[in-house]
mmCIF file of C-alpha atoms in Angstrom:
data_model
loop_
_atom_site.group_PDB
_atom_site.id
_atom_site.type_symbol
_atom_site.label_atom_id
_atom_site.label_comp_id
_atom_site.label_asym_id
_atom_site.label_seq_id
_atom_site.Cartn_x
_atom_site.Cartn_y
_atom_site.Cartn_z
ATOM 1 C CA MET B 9 15.406 -8.239 4.089
ATOM 2 C CA SER B 10 19.024 -8.479 5.106
ATOM 3 C CA ASN B 11 20.490 -5.601 3.152
ATOM 4 C CA ASP B 12 20.120 -2.959 5.793
ATOM 5 C CA SER B 13 18.646 -2.088 9.126
ATOM 6 C CA LYS B 14 15.691 -0.218 7.623
ATOM 7 C CA ASN B 15 14.137 -3.519 6.622
ATOM 8 C CA GLU B 16 13.838 -2.449 2.999
ATOM 9 C CA LEU B 17 14.181 -4.550 -0.112
ATOM 10 C CA PRO B 18 17.369 -4.004 -2.163
ATOM 11 C CA LEU B 19 17.451 -1.147 -4.635
ATOM 12 C CA TYR B 20 17.571 -1.762 -8.394
ATOM 13 C CA GLU B 21 18.325 0.703 -11.191
ATOM 14 C CA VAL B 22 16.007 0.524 -14.183
ATOM 15 C CA PHE B 23 16.972 1.072 -17.824
ATOM 16 C CA ILE B 24 14.391 1.166 -20.584
ATOM 17 C CA ARG B 25 14.717 0.993 -24.344
ATOM 18 C CA SER B 26 11.863 3.093 -25.621
ATOM 19 C CA LYS B 27 12.097 1.941 -29.234
ATOM 20 C CA ASN B 28 13.935 -0.692 -31.204
ATOM 21 C CA GLY B 29 17.241 0.712 -32.390
ATOM 22 C CA LEU B 30 17.616 3.140 -29.497
ATOM 23 C CA ASP B 31 19.803 2.628 -26.432
ATOM 24 C CA HIS B 32 18.547 1.659 -23.008
ATOM 25 C CA LYS B 33 18.256 4.764 -20.882
ATOM 26 C CA HIS B 34 18.305 5.080 -17.141
ATOM 27 C CA VAL B 35 14.786 5.964 -15.978
ATOM 28 C CA GLY B 36 14.964 5.580 -12.204
ATOM 29 C CA SER B 37 15.166 3.017 -9.443
ATOM 30 C CA LEU B 38 12.920 0.794 -7.356
ATOM 31 C CA HIS B 39 12.952 -1.736 -4.544
ATOM 32 C CA ALA B 40 12.613 -5.459 -5.209
ATOM 33 C CA ALA B 41 13.511 -8.755 -3.569
ATOM 34 C CA ASP B 42 15.268 -10.119 -6.650
ATOM 35 C CA ALA B 43 15.808 -9.483 -10.343
ATOM 36 C CA GLU B 44 12.552 -11.115 -11.481
ATOM 37 C CA MET B 45 10.540 -8.959 -9.091
ATOM 38 C CA ALA B 46 12.530 -5.905 -10.162
ATOM 39 C CA LEU B 47 11.555 -6.597 -13.781
ATOM 40 C CA THR B 48 7.844 -6.915 -13.056
ATOM 41 C CA ASN B 49 7.946 -3.884 -10.772
ATOM 42 C CA ALA B 50 9.726 -1.909 -13.471
ATOM 43 C CA ARG B 51 7.029 -2.905 -15.917
ATOM 44 C CA ASP B 52 4.380 -1.493 -13.594
ATOM 45 C CA VAL B 53 6.217 1.579 -12.401
ATOM 46 C CA TYR B 54 7.870 2.733 -15.626
ATOM 47 C CA THR B 55 6.080 1.282 -18.672
ATOM 48 C CA ARG B 56 2.397 1.752 -17.854
ATOM 49 C CA ARG B 57 1.949 4.240 -20.652
ATOM 50 C CA SER B 58 3.787 2.086 -23.193
ATOM 51 C CA GLU B 59 7.135 3.769 -22.766
ATOM 52 C CA GLY B 60 9.248 0.758 -23.637
ATOM 53 C CA VAL B 61 10.096 -2.356 -25.602
ATOM 54 C CA SER B 62 12.874 -3.675 -23.369
ATOM 55 C CA ILE B 63 13.811 -3.387 -19.692
ATOM 56 C CA TRP B 64 17.143 -3.908 -17.939
ATOM 57 C CA VAL B 65 17.441 -3.987 -14.179
ATOM 58 C CA VAL B 66 20.742 -3.844 -12.299
ATOM 59 C CA LYS B 67 21.343 -3.999 -8.583
ATOM 60 C CA THR B 68 22.356 -0.534 -7.484
ATOM 61 C CA THR B 69 25.203 -1.989 -5.449
ATOM 62 C CA ASP B 70 26.595 -3.592 -8.629
ATOM 63 C CA ILE B 71 27.195 -0.209 -10.215
ATOM 64 C CA THR B 72 30.613 1.316 -9.696
ATOM 65 C CA ALA B 73 30.414 5.068 -9.992
ATOM 66 C CA SER B 74 33.131 7.630 -10.453
ATOM 67 C CA SER B 75 33.635 9.953 -7.555
ATOM 68 C CA PRO B 76 33.003 13.704 -7.853
ATOM 69 C CA ASP B 77 36.476 14.143 -6.324
ATOM 70 C CA ASP B 78 37.987 12.589 -9.444
ATOM 71 C CA LYS B 79 36.691 15.439 -11.578
ATOM 72 C CA GLY B 80 40.101 17.070 -11.867
ATOM 73 C CA SER B 81 42.130 14.042 -12.803
ATOM 74 C CA PHE B 82 39.427 12.423 -14.945
ATOM 75 C CA TYR B 83 38.110 15.241 -17.111
ATOM 76 C CA GLU B 84 40.114 18.428 -16.899
ATOM 77 C CA PRO B 85 43.211 17.209 -18.771
ATOM 78 C CA ASN B 86 41.033 17.041 -21.905
ATOM 79 C CA ASP B 87 39.791 20.598 -21.701
ATOM 80 C CA ASP B 88 42.918 22.131 -23.289
ATOM 81 C CA LYS B 89 43.467 19.461 -25.947
ATOM 82 C CA MET B 90 41.191 20.699 -28.672
ATOM 83 C CA TYR B 91 43.026 18.545 -31.240
ATOM 84 C CA ARG B 92 41.211 15.526 -29.786
ATOM 85 C CA HIS B 93 37.901 16.890 -31.025
ATOM 86 C CA PRO B 94 37.146 16.174 -34.691
ATOM 87 C CA THR B 95 36.203 19.777 -35.459
ATOM 88 C CA PHE B 96 38.965 20.765 -37.904
ATOM 89 C CA TYR B 97 37.498 19.560 -41.173
ATOM 90 C CA GLU B 98 34.384 20.311 -43.187
ATOM 91 C CA ILE B 99 31.615 17.707 -43.375
ATOM 92 C CA PRO B 100 30.378 17.250 -46.960
ATOM 93 C CA GLU B 101 26.746 18.334 -47.515
ATOM 94 C CA GLU B 102 25.661 14.842 -48.572
ATOM 95 C CA VAL B 103 26.545 13.378 -45.172
ATOM 96 C CA GLY B 104 23.800 15.418 -43.526
ATOM 97 C CA HIS B 105 23.506 15.287 -39.761
ATOM 98 C CA MET B 106 26.116 13.299 -37.958
ATOM 99 C CA MET V 22 -34.615 -17.661 -21.073
ATOM 100 C CA THR V 23 -34.347 -16.766 -24.730
ATOM 101 C CA GLU V 24 -31.082 -17.242 -26.526
ATOM 102 C CA LYS V 25 -30.452 -13.507 -26.422
ATOM 103 C CA GLU V 26 -31.066 -13.365 -22.676
ATOM 104 C CA MET V 27 -28.637 -16.231 -22.227
ATOM 105 C CA LEU V 28 -25.912 -14.398 -24.118
ATOM 106 C CA VAL V 29 -26.507 -11.277 -22.013
ATOM 107 C CA ASP V 30 -26.261 -13.364 -18.851
ATOM 108 C CA TYR V 31 -23.078 -15.014 -20.113
ATOM 109 C CA LEU V 32 -21.485 -11.657 -20.865
ATOM 110 C CA LEU V 33 -22.511 -10.299 -17.458
ATOM 111 C CA ARG V 34 -20.815 -13.240 -15.764
ATOM 112 C CA LEU V 35 -17.558 -12.413 -17.513
ATOM 113 C CA GLY V 36 -17.853 -8.655 -17.058
ATOM 114 C CA ASP V 37 -18.934 -8.846 -13.408
ATOM 115 C CA ASN V 38 -15.963 -11.070 -12.542
ATOM 116 C CA SER V 39 -13.566 -8.461 -13.870
ATOM 117 C CA LEU V 40 -15.394 -5.508 -12.331
ATOM 118 C CA ILE V 41 -15.770 -6.870 -8.799
ATOM 119 C CA LEU V 42 -12.185 -8.119 -8.602
ATOM 120 C CA GLY V 43 -10.981 -4.810 -10.054
ATOM 121 C CA GLN V 44 -12.964 -2.943 -7.412
ATOM 122 C CA ARG V 45 -11.458 -5.109 -4.670
ATOM 123 C CA LEU V 46 -7.925 -4.464 -5.932
ATOM 124 C CA ALA V 47 -8.624 -0.720 -5.997
ATOM 125 C CA GLU V 48 -9.096 -0.925 -2.224
ATOM 126 C CA TRP V 49 -5.344 -1.545 -1.967
ATOM 127 C CA CYS V 50 -4.596 1.866 -3.449
ATOM 128 C CA GLY V 51 -2.351 3.635 -0.956
ATOM 129 C CA HIS V 52 -2.258 0.585 1.342
ATOM 130 C CA ALA V 53 0.008 -1.938 -0.397
ATOM 131 C CA PRO V 54 3.158 -3.028 1.492
ATOM 132 C CA ILE V 55 5.515 -1.140 -0.833
ATOM 133 C CA LEU V 56 5.095 1.617 -3.406
ATOM 134 C CA GLU V 57 6.017 -0.671 -6.302
ATOM 135 C CA GLU V 58 3.330 -3.163 -5.325
ATOM 136 C CA ASP V 59 0.804 -0.396 -4.814
ATOM 137 C CA LEU V 60 1.265 0.540 -8.460
ATOM 138 C CA ALA V 61 1.265 -3.065 -9.652
ATOM 139 C CA ILE V 62 -1.897 -4.049 -7.839
ATOM 140 C CA THR V 63 -3.922 -1.004 -8.904
ATOM 141 C CA ASN V 64 -2.561 -1.381 -12.423
ATOM 142 C CA ILE V 65 -3.960 -4.907 -12.530
ATOM 143 C CA GLY V 66 -7.229 -3.570 -11.118
ATOM 144 C CA LEU V 67 -7.403 -1.093 -13.977
ATOM 145 C CA ASP V 68 -6.772 -3.867 -16.523
ATOM 146 C CA LEU V 69 -9.757 -5.714 -15.056
ATOM 147 C CA LEU V 70 -11.866 -2.565 -15.117
ATOM 148 C CA GLY V 71 -11.022 -2.190 -18.805
ATOM 149 C CA GLN V 72 -12.176 -5.752 -19.511
ATOM 150 C CA SER V 73 -15.436 -5.200 -17.667
ATOM 151 C CA ARG V 74 -16.166 -1.989 -19.600
ATOM 152 C CA LEU V 75 -15.910 -3.837 -22.915
ATOM 153 C CA LEU V 76 -17.989 -6.771 -21.707
ATOM 154 C CA LEU V 77 -20.733 -4.761 -19.995
ATOM 155 C CA THR V 78 -21.026 -2.400 -22.964
ATOM 156 C CA TYR V 79 -21.416 -5.392 -25.250
ATOM 157 C CA ALA V 80 -23.952 -7.021 -22.889
ATOM 158 C CA GLY V 81 -25.999 -3.809 -22.958
ATOM 159 C CA GLU V 82 -25.895 -3.717 -26.758
ATOM 160 C CA VAL V 83 -27.038 -7.321 -27.081
ATOM 161 C CA GLU V 84 -29.795 -6.726 -24.545
ATOM 162 C CA GLY V 85 -31.040 -3.727 -26.532
ATOM 163 C CA LYS V 86 -32.891 -2.067 -23.672
ATOM 164 C CA GLY V 87 -30.738 1.028 -23.592
ATOM 165 C CA ARG V 88 -28.560 -0.005 -20.654
ATOM 166 C CA ASP V 89 -24.934 1.048 -21.094
ATOM 167 C CA GLU V 90 -21.870 0.019 -19.054
ATOM 168 C CA ASP V 91 -22.647 2.572 -16.331
ATOM 169 C CA LYS V 92 -26.280 1.515 -15.966
ATOM 170 C CA LEU V 93 -25.184 -2.093 -15.659
ATOM 171 C CA ALA V 94 -22.395 -1.323 -13.204
ATOM 172 C CA PHE V 95 -24.168 1.178 -10.972
ATOM 173 C CA HIS V 96 -27.881 0.361 -11.162
ATOM 174 C CA ARG V 97 -28.016 -3.359 -10.455
ATOM 175 C CA ASP V 98 -28.634 -4.811 -7.006
ATOM 176 C CA THR V 99 -26.838 -7.844 -5.548
ATOM 177 C CA MET V 100 -29.165 -10.531 -6.908
ATOM 178 C CA ALA V 101 -28.517 -9.346 -10.460
ATOM 179 C CA TRP V 102 -24.736 -9.724 -10.175
ATOM 180 C CA ARG V 103 -23.052 -12.775 -11.662
ATOM 181 C CA ASN V 104 -19.468 -12.589 -10.361
ATOM 182 C CA PHE V 105 -17.874 -15.573 -8.618
ATOM 183 C CA LEU V 106 -18.160 -15.581 -4.822
ATOM 184 C CA LEU V 107 -14.362 -15.912 -4.694
ATOM 185 C CA LEU V 108 -13.866 -12.461 -6.156
ATOM 186 C CA GLU V 109 -16.074 -10.569 -3.706
ATOM 187 C CA GLN V 110 -14.245 -12.033 -0.678
ATOM 188 C CA PRO V 111 -12.489 -9.337 1.377
ATOM 189 C CA ASN V 112 -8.851 -8.549 0.623
ATOM 190 C CA GLY V 113 -7.698 -9.804 4.025
ATOM 191 C CA ASP V 114 -3.929 -9.646 4.329
ATOM 192 C CA PHE V 115 -1.615 -9.464 1.325
ATOM 193 C CA ALA V 116 -1.322 -13.265 1.167
ATOM 194 C CA LYS V 117 -5.088 -13.633 0.915
ATOM 195 C CA THR V 118 -5.294 -11.077 -1.882
ATOM 196 C CA MET V 119 -2.582 -12.964 -3.777
ATOM 197 C CA ALA V 120 -4.214 -16.364 -3.204
ATOM 198 C CA ARG V 121 -7.525 -15.053 -4.546
ATOM 199 C CA GLN V 122 -5.714 -13.455 -7.448
ATOM 200 C CA MET V 123 -3.733 -16.544 -8.439
ATOM 201 C CA TYR V 124 -6.776 -18.830 -8.254
ATOM 202 C CA PHE V 125 -8.664 -16.482 -10.553
ATOM 203 C CA ASP V 126 -5.773 -15.506 -12.862
ATOM 204 C CA ALA V 127 -5.034 -19.162 -13.551
ATOM 205 C CA PHE V 128 -8.714 -19.778 -14.313
ATOM 206 C CA GLN V 129 -9.245 -16.642 -16.365
ATOM 207 C CA TYR V 130 -6.150 -17.377 -18.453
ATOM 208 C CA LEU V 131 -7.558 -20.751 -19.528
ATOM 209 C CA GLN V 132 -11.074 -19.362 -19.950
ATOM 210 C CA TYR V 133 -10.010 -16.437 -22.139
ATOM 211 C CA GLU V 134 -7.614 -18.592 -24.137
ATOM 212 C CA ALA V 135 -10.647 -20.683 -25.125
ATOM 213 C CA LEU V 136 -12.869 -17.610 -25.547
ATOM 214 C CA SER V 137 -10.425 -16.140 -28.038
ATOM 215 C CA LYS V 138 -11.681 -18.858 -30.403
ATOM 216 C CA SER V 139 -15.350 -18.023 -29.737
ATOM 217 C CA SER V 140 -17.743 -17.982 -32.698
ATOM 218 C CA ASP V 141 -18.876 -14.565 -31.471
ATOM 219 C CA PRO V 142 -16.329 -12.241 -33.099
ATOM 220 C CA GLN V 143 -16.750 -9.425 -30.580
ATOM 221 C CA LEU V 144 -16.274 -11.722 -27.600
ATOM 222 C CA ALA V 145 -13.307 -13.398 -29.309
ATOM 223 C CA GLY V 146 -11.795 -9.965 -29.880
ATOM 224 C CA ILE V 147 -12.199 -8.917 -26.242
ATOM 225 C CA ALA V 148 -10.640 -12.214 -25.097
ATOM 226 C CA THR V 149 -7.704 -11.930 -27.496
ATOM 227 C CA LYS V 150 -7.008 -8.401 -26.315
ATOM 228 C CA SER V 151 -7.275 -9.373 -22.632
ATOM 229 C CA ILE V 152 -5.200 -12.555 -22.681
ATOM 230 C CA LYS V 153 -1.970 -10.528 -22.882
ATOM 231 C CA GLU V 154 -2.642 -8.683 -19.653
ATOM 232 C CA ILE V 155 -3.973 -11.834 -17.968
ATOM 233 C CA THR V 156 -0.679 -13.569 -18.793
ATOM 234 C CA TYR V 157 1.045 -10.823 -16.831
ATOM 235 C CA HIS V 158 -1.449 -10.936 -13.933
ATOM 236 C CA ARG V 159 -0.882 -14.672 -13.559
ATOM 237 C CA ARG V 160 2.877 -14.244 -13.563
ATOM 238 C CA HIS V 161 2.622 -11.495 -10.933
ATOM 239 C CA SER V 162 0.346 -13.373 -8.525
ATOM 240 C CA SER V 163 2.141 -16.712 -8.962
ATOM 241 C CA ASN V 164 5.492 -15.073 -8.233
ATOM 242 C CA TRP V 165 4.136 -13.695 -4.990
ATOM 243 C CA VAL V 166 2.696 -17.052 -3.927
ATOM 244 C CA ILE V 167 6.089 -18.648 -4.584
ATOM 245 C CA ARG V 168 7.980 -15.840 -2.862
ATOM 246 C CA LEU V 169 5.807 -15.882 0.254
ATOM 247 C CA GLY V 170 5.474 -19.661 0.373
ATOM 248 C CA ASP V 171 9.213 -20.195 0.006
ATOM 249 C CA GLY V 172 10.043 -17.190 2.189
ATOM 250 C CA THR V 173 10.146 -17.037 5.952
ATOM 251 C CA LEU V 174 8.302 -19.333 8.332
ATOM 252 C CA GLU V 175 5.765 -16.587 8.956
ATOM 253 C CA SER V 176 5.142 -15.770 5.295
ATOM 254 C CA HIS V 177 4.849 -19.488 4.527
ATOM 255 C CA ASP V 178 2.181 -19.947 7.200
ATOM 256 C CA LYS V 179 0.227 -16.893 6.124
ATOM 257 C CA MET V 180 0.263 -17.993 2.494
ATOM 258 C CA GLN V 181 -0.868 -21.519 3.327
ATOM 259 C CA THR V 182 -3.670 -20.177 5.553
ATOM 260 C CA ALA V 183 -4.858 -17.860 2.787
ATOM 261 C CA LEU V 184 -4.892 -20.668 0.212
ATOM 262 C CA ASN V 185 -6.868 -22.879 2.605
ATOM 263 C CA GLU V 186 -9.393 -20.161 3.452
ATOM 264 C CA LEU V 187 -10.326 -19.554 -0.180
ATOM 265 C CA TRP V 188 -10.181 -23.089 -1.531
ATOM 266 C CA GLY V 189 -13.900 -23.697 -0.962
ATOM 267 C CA PHE V 190 -14.714 -20.898 -3.402
ATOM 268 C CA VAL V 191 -12.761 -22.174 -6.408
ATOM 269 C CA HIS V 192 -15.036 -25.055 -7.382
ATOM 270 C CA GLU V 193 -17.940 -22.981 -8.699
ATOM 271 C CA MET V 194 -15.635 -21.518 -11.360
ATOM 272 C CA PHE V 195 -15.793 -24.888 -13.128
ATOM 273 C CA ASP V 196 -19.573 -25.403 -12.925
ATOM 274 C CA MET V 197 -21.651 -25.678 -16.094
ATOM 275 C CA ASP V 198 -25.330 -24.633 -15.993
ATOM 276 C CA ASP V 199 -27.969 -24.275 -18.748
ATOM 277 C CA VAL V 200 -26.554 -20.956 -19.929
ATOM 278 C CA ASP V 201 -23.018 -22.353 -20.113
ATOM 279 C CA ASN V 202 -24.211 -25.404 -22.012
ATOM 280 C CA ALA V 203 -26.286 -23.348 -24.456
ATOM 281 C CA MET V 204 -23.351 -21.009 -25.128
ATOM 282 C CA LEU V 205 -21.017 -23.965 -25.558
ATOM 283 C CA ALA V 206 -23.412 -25.555 -28.060
ATOM 284 C CA LYS V 207 -23.398 -22.341 -30.106
ATOM 285 C CA GLY V 208 -19.618 -22.214 -30.092
ATOM 286 C CA ILE V 209 -19.767 -18.909 -28.189
ATOM 287 C CA GLY V 210 -18.897 -20.138 -24.718
ATOM 288 C CA VAL V 211 -16.323 -22.342 -23.045
ATOM 289 C CA ASP V 212 -16.504 -25.773 -21.452
ATOM 290 C CA VAL V 213 -15.108 -24.597 -18.106
ATOM 291 C CA ALA V 214 -15.511 -28.040 -16.521
ATOM 292 C CA ALA V 215 -12.936 -29.299 -18.999
ATOM 293 C CA LEU V 216 -10.457 -26.643 -17.852
ATOM 294 C CA ARG V 217 -10.170 -28.069 -14.337
ATOM 295 C CA PRO V 218 -7.308 -30.526 -14.967
ATOM 296 C CA ALA V 219 -5.159 -27.829 -16.588
ATOM 297 C CA TRP V 220 -5.970 -25.428 -13.738
ATOM 298 C CA ASP V 221 -5.159 -28.071 -11.124
ATOM 299 C CA GLN V 222 -1.872 -28.799 -12.820
ATOM 300 C CA TYR V 223 -0.870 -25.144 -12.964
ATOM 301 C CA ILE V 224 -1.753 -24.576 -9.297
ATOM 302 C CA GLU V 225 0.113 -27.711 -8.230
ATOM 303 C CA GLU V 226 3.242 -26.597 -10.066
ATOM 304 C CA VAL V 227 3.187 -23.193 -8.388
ATOM 305 C CA LEU V 228 2.486 -24.693 -4.964
ATOM 306 C CA ALA V 229 5.292 -27.220 -5.389
ATOM 307 C CA GLU V 230 7.764 -24.450 -6.193
ATOM 308 C CA ALA V 231 6.403 -22.459 -3.266
ATOM 309 C CA THR V 232 6.822 -25.431 -0.887
ATOM 310 C CA LEU V 233 3.099 -25.116 -0.105
ATOM 311 C CA SER V 234 0.518 -27.893 -0.058
ATOM 312 C CA ARG V 235 -2.698 -28.170 -1.954
ATOM 313 C CA PRO V 236 -5.454 -27.238 0.494
ATOM 314 C CA TYR V 237 -7.382 -30.114 1.934
ATOM 315 C CA VAL V 238 -10.772 -28.519 2.498
ATOM 316 C CA THR V 239 -14.031 -30.373 2.091
ATOM 317 C CA TRP V 240 -16.558 -27.522 2.105
ATOM 318 C CA SER V 241 -17.507 -25.601 -1.001
ATOM 319 C CA VAL V 242 -20.002 -22.882 -1.852
ATOM 320 C CA ARG V 243 -21.575 -21.845 -5.129
ATOM 321 C CA GLY V 244 -24.395 -19.603 -6.223
ATOM 322 C CA SER V 245 -23.053 -16.775 -8.376
ATOM 323 C CA ARG V 246 -24.829 -18.019 -11.504
ATOM 324 C CA GLU V 247 -28.199 -17.525 -9.737
ATOM 325 C CA GLY V 248 -27.172 -14.279 -8.049
ATOM 326 C CA LYS V 249 -26.784 -15.862 -4.606
ATOM 327 C CA HIS V 250 -23.886 -13.979 -3.090
ATOM 328 C CA SER V 251 -22.060 -13.736 0.189
ATOM 329 C CA GLU V 252 -22.824 -10.744 2.396
ATOM 330 C CA HIS V 253 -19.684 -8.989 1.125
ATOM 331 C CA LEU V 254 -21.063 -8.053 -2.291
ATOM 332 C CA GLY V 255 -23.653 -5.712 -0.784
ATOM 333 C CA TYR V 256 -20.920 -3.692 0.920
ATOM 334 C CA ILE V 257 -18.879 -3.486 -2.285
ATOM 335 C CA LEU V 258 -21.895 -2.248 -4.226
ATOM 336 C CA ALA V 259 -22.848 0.230 -1.509
ATOM 337 C CA GLU V 260 -19.478 1.899 -1.911
ATOM 338 C CA MET V 261 -19.114 1.499 -5.659
ATOM 339 C CA GLN V 262 -22.649 2.587 -6.553
ATOM 340 C CA PHE V 263 -23.193 5.344 -3.991
ATOM 341 C CA LEU V 264 -22.579 8.293 -6.280
ATOM 342 C CA GLN V 265 -24.787 7.068 -9.106
ATOM 343 C CA ARG V 266 -27.530 6.086 -6.648
ATOM 344 C CA ALA V 267 -27.480 9.417 -4.833
ATOM 345 C CA TYR V 268 -27.065 11.518 -7.964
ATOM 346 C CA PRO V 269 -28.419 9.419 -10.838
ATOM 347 C CA ASP V 270 -26.726 10.046 -14.182
ATOM 348 C CA ALA V 271 -24.213 12.447 -12.625
ATOM 349 C CA LYS V 272 -21.462 13.312 -15.092
ATOM 350 C CA TRP V 273 -17.957 14.660 -14.644
#
């Protein structure tokens, strides 16, 4: 209970793989004392209706996020460089959906 | 008792255990210390309710007197209930709920593991289906006992007190009476007395990790197999059965 003055357990982010072969997807967050408790809590909070086959939990504080202020320098330089997008050739029929 | 009556009684014992503990856990709904635990604890209660539905339905079928799961759950008075005294004990604080839960989860795991090899295919099927969720229940309650025991001074004391308070109720889980022996002889039931060493070992391992001590309590009570309950069961039934008693066969 040492993480903050509100006397709350640390926050964990939960990622669930809904089916074998798919990626883990972020589904939400929860409070837990440690990783083991976060896993069992995630099982109860997010997989009660058989939504998953695998769970990852990560301490929220361990995630480094990009800042909204970086929007200009991070993403905008790509907006006018259409040649970086592979859209200038035809996909053969047989390939189907890519 | 005829053989059929014994099987009905045996099934009621199993079903009533799950139903009464499930009902107790439902009392935590909206009251658990944190949201995550609120969901976990009621989730486990619903697992137990599911077990009791299968078992009571089957007991009614074997009995053949037209009683279904609802009749058995809502139209029986205290003396006809066969759940362990441990399970009807009040929730108390969170530590007490977890102590009760771990004592029973550890027992039920061993009991259902053996029942999954029962010569009665329907009972074996119910046990095989349930053992997966029981494995999770046991992990959940044991983790809390360890966490609270090996937590702060206050949580350690509360956990030890809870374990001590309920210790006198655990012994009747391992009793064998005529019904148990008859069911064992038919290959339907389980020799619960033989499960005690494995249960003791499991509990000792958890308590050791939790830095808690095995309760030293000399008193013990029993009586569930004859329908002799503590005063608490009547209050549970009063709440649980009210609707069906006031408006018999009400449907929604």
